[in-house]
mmCIF file of C-alpha atoms and ligand atoms in Angstrom:
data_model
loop_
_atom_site.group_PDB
_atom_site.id
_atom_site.type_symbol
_atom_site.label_atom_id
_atom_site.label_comp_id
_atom_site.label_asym_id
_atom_site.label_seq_id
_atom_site.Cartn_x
_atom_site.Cartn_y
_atom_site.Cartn_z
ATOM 1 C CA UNK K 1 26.501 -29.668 -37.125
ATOM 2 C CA UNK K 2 25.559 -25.982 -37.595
ATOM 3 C CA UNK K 3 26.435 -23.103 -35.024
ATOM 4 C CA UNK K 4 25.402 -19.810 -36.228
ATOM 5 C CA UNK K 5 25.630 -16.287 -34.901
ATOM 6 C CA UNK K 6 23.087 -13.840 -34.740
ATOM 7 C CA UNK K 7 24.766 -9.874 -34.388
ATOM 8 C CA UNK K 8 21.309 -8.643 -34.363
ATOM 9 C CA UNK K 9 22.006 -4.587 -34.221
ATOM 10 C CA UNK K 10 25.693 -5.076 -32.833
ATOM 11 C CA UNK K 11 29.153 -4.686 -34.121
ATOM 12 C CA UNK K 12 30.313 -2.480 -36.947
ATOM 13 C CA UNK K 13 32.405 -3.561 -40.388
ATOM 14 C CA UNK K 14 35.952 -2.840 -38.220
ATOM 15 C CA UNK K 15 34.727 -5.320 -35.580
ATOM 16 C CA UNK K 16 32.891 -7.274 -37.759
ATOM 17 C CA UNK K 17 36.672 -7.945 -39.874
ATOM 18 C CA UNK K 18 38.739 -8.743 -37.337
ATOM 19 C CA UNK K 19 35.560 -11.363 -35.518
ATOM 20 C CA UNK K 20 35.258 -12.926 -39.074
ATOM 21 C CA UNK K 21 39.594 -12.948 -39.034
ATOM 22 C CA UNK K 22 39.418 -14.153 -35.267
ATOM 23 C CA UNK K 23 36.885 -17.335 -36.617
ATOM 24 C CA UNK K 24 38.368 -18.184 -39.450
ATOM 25 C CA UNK K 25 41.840 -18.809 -37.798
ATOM 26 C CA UNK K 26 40.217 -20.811 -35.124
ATOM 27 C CA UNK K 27 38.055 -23.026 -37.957
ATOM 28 C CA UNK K 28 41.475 -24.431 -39.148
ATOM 29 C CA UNK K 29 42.492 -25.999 -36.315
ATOM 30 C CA UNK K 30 38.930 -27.682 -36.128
ATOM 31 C CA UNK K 31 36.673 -30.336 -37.945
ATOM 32 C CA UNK K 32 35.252 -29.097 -41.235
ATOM 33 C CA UNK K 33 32.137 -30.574 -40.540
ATOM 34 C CA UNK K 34 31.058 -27.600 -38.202
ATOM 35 C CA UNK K 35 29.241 -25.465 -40.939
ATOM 36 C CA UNK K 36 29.317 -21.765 -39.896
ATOM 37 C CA UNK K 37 26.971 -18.907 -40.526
ATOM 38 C CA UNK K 38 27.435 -15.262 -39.225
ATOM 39 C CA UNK K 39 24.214 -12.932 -39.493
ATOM 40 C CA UNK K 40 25.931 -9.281 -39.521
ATOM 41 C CA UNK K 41 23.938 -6.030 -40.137
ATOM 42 C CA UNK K 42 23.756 -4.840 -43.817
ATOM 43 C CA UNK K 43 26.410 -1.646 -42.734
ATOM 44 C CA UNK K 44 29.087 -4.962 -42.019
ATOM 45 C CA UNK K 45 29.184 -6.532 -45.154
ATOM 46 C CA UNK K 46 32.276 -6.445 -46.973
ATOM 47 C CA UNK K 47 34.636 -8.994 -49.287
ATOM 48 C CA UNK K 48 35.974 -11.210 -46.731
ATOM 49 C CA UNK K 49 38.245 -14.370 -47.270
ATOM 50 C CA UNK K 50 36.235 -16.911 -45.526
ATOM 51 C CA UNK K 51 36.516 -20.462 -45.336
ATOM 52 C CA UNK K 52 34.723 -22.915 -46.939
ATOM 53 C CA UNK K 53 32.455 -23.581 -43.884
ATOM 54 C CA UNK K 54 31.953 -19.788 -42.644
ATOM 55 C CA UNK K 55 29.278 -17.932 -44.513
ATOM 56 C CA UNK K 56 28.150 -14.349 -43.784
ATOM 57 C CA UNK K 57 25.060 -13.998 -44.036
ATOM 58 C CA UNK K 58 21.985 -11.127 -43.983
ATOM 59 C CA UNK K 59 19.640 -10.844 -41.310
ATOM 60 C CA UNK K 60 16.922 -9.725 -43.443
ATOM 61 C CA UNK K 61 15.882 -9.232 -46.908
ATOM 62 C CA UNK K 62 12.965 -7.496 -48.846
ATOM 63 C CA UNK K 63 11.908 -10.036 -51.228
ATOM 64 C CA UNK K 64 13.039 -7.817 -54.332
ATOM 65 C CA UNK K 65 15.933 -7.147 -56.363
ATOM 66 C CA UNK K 66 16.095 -3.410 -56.082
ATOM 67 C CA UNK K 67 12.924 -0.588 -55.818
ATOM 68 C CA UNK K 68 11.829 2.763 -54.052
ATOM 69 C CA UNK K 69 11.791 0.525 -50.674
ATOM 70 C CA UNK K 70 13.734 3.330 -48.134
ATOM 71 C CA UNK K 71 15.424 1.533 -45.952
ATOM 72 C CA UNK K 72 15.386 -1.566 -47.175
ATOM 73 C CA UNK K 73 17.853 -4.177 -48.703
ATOM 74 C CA UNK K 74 17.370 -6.399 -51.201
ATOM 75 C CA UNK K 75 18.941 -9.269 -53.708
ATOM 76 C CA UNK K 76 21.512 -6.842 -55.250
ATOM 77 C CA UNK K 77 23.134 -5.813 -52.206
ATOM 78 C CA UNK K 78 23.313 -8.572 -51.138
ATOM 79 C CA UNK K 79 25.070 -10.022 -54.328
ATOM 80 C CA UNK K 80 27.648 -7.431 -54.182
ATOM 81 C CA UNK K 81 29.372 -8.906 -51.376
ATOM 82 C CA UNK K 82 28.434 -12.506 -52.171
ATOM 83 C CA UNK K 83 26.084 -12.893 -49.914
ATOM 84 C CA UNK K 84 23.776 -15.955 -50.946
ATOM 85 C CA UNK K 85 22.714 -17.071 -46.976
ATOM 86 C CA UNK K 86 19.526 -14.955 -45.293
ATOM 87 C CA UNK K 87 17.688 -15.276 -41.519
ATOM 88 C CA UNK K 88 14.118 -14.490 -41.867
ATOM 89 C CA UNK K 89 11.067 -14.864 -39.307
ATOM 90 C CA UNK K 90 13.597 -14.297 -36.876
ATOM 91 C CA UNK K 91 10.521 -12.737 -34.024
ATOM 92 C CA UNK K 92 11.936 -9.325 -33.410
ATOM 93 C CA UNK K 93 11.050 -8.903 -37.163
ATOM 94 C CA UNK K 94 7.965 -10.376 -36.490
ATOM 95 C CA UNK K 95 7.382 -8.769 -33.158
ATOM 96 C CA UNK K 96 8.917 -5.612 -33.464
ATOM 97 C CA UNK K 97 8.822 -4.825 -36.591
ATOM 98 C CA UNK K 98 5.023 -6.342 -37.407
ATOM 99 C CA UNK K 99 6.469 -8.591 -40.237
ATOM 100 C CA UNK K 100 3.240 -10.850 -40.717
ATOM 101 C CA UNK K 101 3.380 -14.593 -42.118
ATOM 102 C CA UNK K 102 2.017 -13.483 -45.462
ATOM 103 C CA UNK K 103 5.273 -11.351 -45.843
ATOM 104 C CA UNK K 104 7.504 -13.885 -44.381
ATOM 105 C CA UNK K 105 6.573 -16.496 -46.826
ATOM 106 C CA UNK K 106 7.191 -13.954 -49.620
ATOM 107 C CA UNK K 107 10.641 -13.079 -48.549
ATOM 108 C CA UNK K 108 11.333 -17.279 -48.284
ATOM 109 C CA UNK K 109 9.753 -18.052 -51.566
ATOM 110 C CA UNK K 110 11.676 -14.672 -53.144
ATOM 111 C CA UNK K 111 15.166 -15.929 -51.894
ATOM 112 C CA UNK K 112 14.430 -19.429 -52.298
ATOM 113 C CA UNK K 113 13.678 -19.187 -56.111
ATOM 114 C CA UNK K 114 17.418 -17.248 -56.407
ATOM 115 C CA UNK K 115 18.610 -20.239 -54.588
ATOM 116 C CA UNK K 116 19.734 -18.890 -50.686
ATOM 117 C CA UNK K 117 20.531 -20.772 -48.052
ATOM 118 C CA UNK K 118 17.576 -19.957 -45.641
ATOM 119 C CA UNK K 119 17.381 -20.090 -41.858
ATOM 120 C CA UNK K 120 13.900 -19.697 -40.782
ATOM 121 C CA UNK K 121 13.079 -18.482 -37.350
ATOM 122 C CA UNK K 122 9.519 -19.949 -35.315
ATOM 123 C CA UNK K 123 9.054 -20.144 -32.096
ATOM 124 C CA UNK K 124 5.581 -19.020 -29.349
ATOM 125 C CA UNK K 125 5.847 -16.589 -27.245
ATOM 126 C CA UNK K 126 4.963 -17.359 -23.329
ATOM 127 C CA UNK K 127 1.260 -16.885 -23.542
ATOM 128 C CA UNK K 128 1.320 -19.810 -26.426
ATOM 129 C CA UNK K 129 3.304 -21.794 -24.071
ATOM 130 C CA UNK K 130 1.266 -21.989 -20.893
ATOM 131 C CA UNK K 131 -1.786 -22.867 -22.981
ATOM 132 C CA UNK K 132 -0.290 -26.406 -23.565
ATOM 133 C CA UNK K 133 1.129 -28.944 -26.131
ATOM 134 C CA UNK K 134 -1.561 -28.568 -28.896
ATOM 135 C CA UNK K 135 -1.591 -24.500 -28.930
ATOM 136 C CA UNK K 136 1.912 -24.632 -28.916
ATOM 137 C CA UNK K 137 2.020 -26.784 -31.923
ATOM 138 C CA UNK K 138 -0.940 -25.156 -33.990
ATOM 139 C CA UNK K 139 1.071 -21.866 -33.644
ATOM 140 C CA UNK K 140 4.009 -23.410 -35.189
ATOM 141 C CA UNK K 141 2.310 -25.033 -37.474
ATOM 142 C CA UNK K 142 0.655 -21.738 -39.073
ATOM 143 C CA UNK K 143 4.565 -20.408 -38.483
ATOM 144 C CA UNK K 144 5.007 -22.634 -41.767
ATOM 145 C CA UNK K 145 2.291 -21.403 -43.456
ATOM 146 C CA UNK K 146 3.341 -20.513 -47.087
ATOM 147 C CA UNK K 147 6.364 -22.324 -46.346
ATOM 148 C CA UNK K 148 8.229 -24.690 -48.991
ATOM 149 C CA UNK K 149 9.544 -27.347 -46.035
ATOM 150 C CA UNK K 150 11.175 -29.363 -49.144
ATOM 151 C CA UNK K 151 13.228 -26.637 -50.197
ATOM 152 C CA UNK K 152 16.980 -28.394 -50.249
ATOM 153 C CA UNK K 153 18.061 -25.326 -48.862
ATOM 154 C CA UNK K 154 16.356 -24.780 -45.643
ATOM 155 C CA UNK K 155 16.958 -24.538 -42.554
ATOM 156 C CA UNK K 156 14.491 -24.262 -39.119
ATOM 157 C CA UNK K 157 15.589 -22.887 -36.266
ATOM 158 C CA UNK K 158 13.005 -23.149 -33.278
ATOM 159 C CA UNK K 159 13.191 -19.923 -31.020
ATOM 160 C CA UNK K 160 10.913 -19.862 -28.356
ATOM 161 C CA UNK K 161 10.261 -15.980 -27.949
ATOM 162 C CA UNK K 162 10.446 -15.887 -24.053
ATOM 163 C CA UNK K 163 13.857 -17.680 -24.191
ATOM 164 C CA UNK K 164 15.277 -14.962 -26.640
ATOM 165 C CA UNK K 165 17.902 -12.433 -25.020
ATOM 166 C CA UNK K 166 16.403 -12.997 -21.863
ATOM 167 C CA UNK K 167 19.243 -15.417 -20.642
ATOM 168 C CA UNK K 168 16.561 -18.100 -19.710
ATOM 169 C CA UNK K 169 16.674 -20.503 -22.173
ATOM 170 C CA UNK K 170 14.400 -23.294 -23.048
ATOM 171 C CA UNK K 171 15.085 -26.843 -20.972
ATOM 172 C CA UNK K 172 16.505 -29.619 -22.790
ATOM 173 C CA UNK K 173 13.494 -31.605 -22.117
ATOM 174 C CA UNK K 174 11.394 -28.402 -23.765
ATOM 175 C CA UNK K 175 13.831 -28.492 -26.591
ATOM 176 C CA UNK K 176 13.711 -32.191 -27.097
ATOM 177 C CA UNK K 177 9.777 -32.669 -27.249
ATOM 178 C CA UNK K 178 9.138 -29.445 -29.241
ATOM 179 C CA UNK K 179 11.936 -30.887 -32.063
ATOM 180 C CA UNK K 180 10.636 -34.377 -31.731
ATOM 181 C CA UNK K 181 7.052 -32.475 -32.966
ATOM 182 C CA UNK K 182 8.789 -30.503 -35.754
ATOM 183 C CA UNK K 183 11.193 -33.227 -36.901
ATOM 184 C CA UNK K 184 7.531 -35.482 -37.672
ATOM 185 C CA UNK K 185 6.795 -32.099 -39.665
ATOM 186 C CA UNK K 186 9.556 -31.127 -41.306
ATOM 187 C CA UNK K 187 11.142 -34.553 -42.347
ATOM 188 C CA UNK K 188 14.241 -34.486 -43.242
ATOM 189 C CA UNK K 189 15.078 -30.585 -43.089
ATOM 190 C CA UNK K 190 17.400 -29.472 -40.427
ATOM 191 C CA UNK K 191 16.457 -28.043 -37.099
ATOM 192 C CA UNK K 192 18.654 -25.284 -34.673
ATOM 193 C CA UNK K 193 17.954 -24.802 -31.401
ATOM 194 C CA UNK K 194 18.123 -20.285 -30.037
ATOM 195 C CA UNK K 195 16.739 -18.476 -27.508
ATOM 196 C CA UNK K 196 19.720 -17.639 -24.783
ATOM 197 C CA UNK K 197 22.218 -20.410 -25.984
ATOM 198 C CA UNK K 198 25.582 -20.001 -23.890
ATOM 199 C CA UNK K 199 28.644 -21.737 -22.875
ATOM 200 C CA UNK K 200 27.537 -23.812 -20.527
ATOM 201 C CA UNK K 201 24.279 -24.958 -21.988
ATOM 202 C CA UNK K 202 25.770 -25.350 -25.623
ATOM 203 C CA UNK K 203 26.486 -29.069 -24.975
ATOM 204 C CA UNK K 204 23.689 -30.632 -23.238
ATOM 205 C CA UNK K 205 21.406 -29.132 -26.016
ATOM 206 C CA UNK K 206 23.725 -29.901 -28.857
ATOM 207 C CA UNK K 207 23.327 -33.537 -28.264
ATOM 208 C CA UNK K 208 19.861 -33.589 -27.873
ATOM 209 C CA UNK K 209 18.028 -35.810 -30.717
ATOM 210 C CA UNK K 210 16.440 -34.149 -33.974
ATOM 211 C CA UNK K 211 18.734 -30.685 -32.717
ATOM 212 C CA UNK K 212 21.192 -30.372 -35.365
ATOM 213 C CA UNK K 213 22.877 -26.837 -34.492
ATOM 214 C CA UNK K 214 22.560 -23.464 -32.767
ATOM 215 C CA UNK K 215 21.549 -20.177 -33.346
ATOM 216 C CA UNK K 216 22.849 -17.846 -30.596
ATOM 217 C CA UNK K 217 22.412 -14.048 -30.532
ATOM 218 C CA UNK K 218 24.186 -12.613 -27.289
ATOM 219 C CA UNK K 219 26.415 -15.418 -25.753
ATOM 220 C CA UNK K 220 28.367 -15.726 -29.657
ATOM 221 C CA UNK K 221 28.583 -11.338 -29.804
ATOM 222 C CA UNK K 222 32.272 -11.756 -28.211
ATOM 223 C CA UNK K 223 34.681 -14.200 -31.033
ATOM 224 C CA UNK K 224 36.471 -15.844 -28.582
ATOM 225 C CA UNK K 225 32.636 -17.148 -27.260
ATOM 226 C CA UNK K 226 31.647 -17.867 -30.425
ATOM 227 C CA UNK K 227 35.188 -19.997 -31.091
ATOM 228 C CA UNK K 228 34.699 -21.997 -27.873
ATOM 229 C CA UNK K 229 31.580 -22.730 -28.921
ATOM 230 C CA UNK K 230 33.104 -23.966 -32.251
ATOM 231 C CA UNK K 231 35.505 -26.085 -30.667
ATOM 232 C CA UNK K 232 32.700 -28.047 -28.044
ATOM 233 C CA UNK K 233 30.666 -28.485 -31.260
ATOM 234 C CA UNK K 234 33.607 -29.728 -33.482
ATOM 235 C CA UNK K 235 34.353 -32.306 -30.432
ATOM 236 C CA UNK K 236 30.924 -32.785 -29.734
ATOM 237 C CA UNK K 237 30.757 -34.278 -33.406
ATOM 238 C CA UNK K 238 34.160 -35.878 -33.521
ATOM 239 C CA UNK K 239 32.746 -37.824 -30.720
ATOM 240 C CA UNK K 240 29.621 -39.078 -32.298
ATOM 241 C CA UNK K 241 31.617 -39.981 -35.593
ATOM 242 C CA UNK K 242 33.546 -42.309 -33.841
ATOM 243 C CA UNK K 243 31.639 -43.312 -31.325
ATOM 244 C CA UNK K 244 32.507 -44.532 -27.563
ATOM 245 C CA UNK K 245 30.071 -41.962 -26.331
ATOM 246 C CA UNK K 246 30.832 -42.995 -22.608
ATOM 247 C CA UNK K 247 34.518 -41.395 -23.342
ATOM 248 C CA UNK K 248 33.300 -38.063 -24.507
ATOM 249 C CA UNK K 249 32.676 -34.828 -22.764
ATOM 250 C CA UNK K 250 31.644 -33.070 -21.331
ATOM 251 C CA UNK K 251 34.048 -30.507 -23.250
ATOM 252 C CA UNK K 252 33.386 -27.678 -21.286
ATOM 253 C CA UNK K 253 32.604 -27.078 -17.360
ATOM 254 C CA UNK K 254 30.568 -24.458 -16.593
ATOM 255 C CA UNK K 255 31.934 -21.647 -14.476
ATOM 256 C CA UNK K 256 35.381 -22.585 -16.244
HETATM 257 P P1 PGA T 1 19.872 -14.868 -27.775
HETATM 258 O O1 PGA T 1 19.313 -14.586 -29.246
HETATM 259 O O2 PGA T 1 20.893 -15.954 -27.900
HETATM 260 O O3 PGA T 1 20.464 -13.557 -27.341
HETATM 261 O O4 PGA T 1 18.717 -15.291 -26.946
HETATM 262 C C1 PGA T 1 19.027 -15.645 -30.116
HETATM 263 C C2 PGA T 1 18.374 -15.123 -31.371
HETATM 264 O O5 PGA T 1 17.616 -14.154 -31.297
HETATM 265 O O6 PGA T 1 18.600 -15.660 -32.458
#
């Protein structure tokens, strides 16, 4: 089960050291199943001892080495501080920044061939939506344009744009037919869930079929958050390992 956390512009390397501290403490007393990722802003990165199943990672990448690219970052940096683990197509890149598919499938190809661990971000905004199932899925489906799906190291994370910071997110039914769709795409590579994950949501759409993690941006910024969500994801799995589903959960009450 992946939970990952996106900083977006937040946090700077002080907070960033003692959040990554705060997580890795909590990780030992949990599962190591629960694979971790932590998207910080370039200005964060720094030689951290991590465990085994926390990775920082960048939140972008130009799909280069080095160059004259001002105010970019690129493979190099990102090597300095061990860095192998990038989030691209996230949609404020795409939507703020104008970051077009051709580009996108650069950058993936780029840090695919120097073997990173890849999140890629889809996901319609609200206009897409309305229009019905088969927009919806022809604009994810050109969302993978250029895209290697059979790349070992991949990862999709589905992020509908109208559920992203706006603290409405997607309803588990939403979530489950739009990854039933993807998982028939995408075969055997896994799928997050973001777009206004929180506490109390966390569970319901961590068990949800073909939803094998999180990616949360604003509910995870605080690292006691992020750790409870840790822990209802490390129990959440426990649970399905062993079965006996009618004993288990829910881990966390809402309003708690
Ligand atoms: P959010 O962000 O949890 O604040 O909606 C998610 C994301 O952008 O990855």
């Amino acid at each position: 089960m992946i939970v990952a956390s996106n900083f977006k512009m937040n946090h700077t390397r002080a907070s960033t050291r003692s959040y990554l501290e705060q997580v890795s403490r909590h990780l030992e007393g949990l599962s190591s199943d629960i694979d971790v990722m932590v998207f910080a802003p370039a200005s964060c990165w720094d030689h951290y001892n991590l465990p085994a199943n926390l990775r920082l990672g960048a939140q972008n990448g130009y799909p280069a080495a080095r160059g004259s690219l001002t105010g970019e970052h690129g493979l190099e940096q990102m090597r300095e501080f061990g860095i192998s683990t990038i989030l691209l197509g996230h949609s404020e890149r795409r939507h703020f920044f104008g970051e077009d598919q051709a580009l996108i499938a650069k950058k993936v190809a780029f840090y695919a061939s120097e073997g990173f661990r890849i999140v890629y971000c889809i996901g319609e905004p609200l206009e897409v939506r309305k229009r019905g199932e088969e927009a919806l899925h022809r604009y994810l489906l050109e969302q993978l344009e250029g895209i290697d799906i059979g790349y070992a190291n991949l990862i999709i994370a589905y992020e509908p744009v109208w559920a992203i910071g706006t603290g409405v997110s997607a309803t588990p039914e939403e979530i489950a037919s739009t990854h039933a769709f993807l998982a028939t795409v995408v075969g055997r590579t896994p799928l997050l869930y973001g777009g206004s994950v929180n506490l109390c949501g966390l569970e319901d759409i961590l068990r949800l079929p073909h939803v094998d993690g999180v990616l949360v941006g604003t509910a995870s910024w605080k690292a006691e958050d992020f750790c409870m969500m840790l822990t209802i994801a490390s129990k959440l799995y426990q649970g399905e390992v062993n079965g006996d589903e009618g004993k288990k959960g829910p881990y966390y009450r809402c309003g708690q």
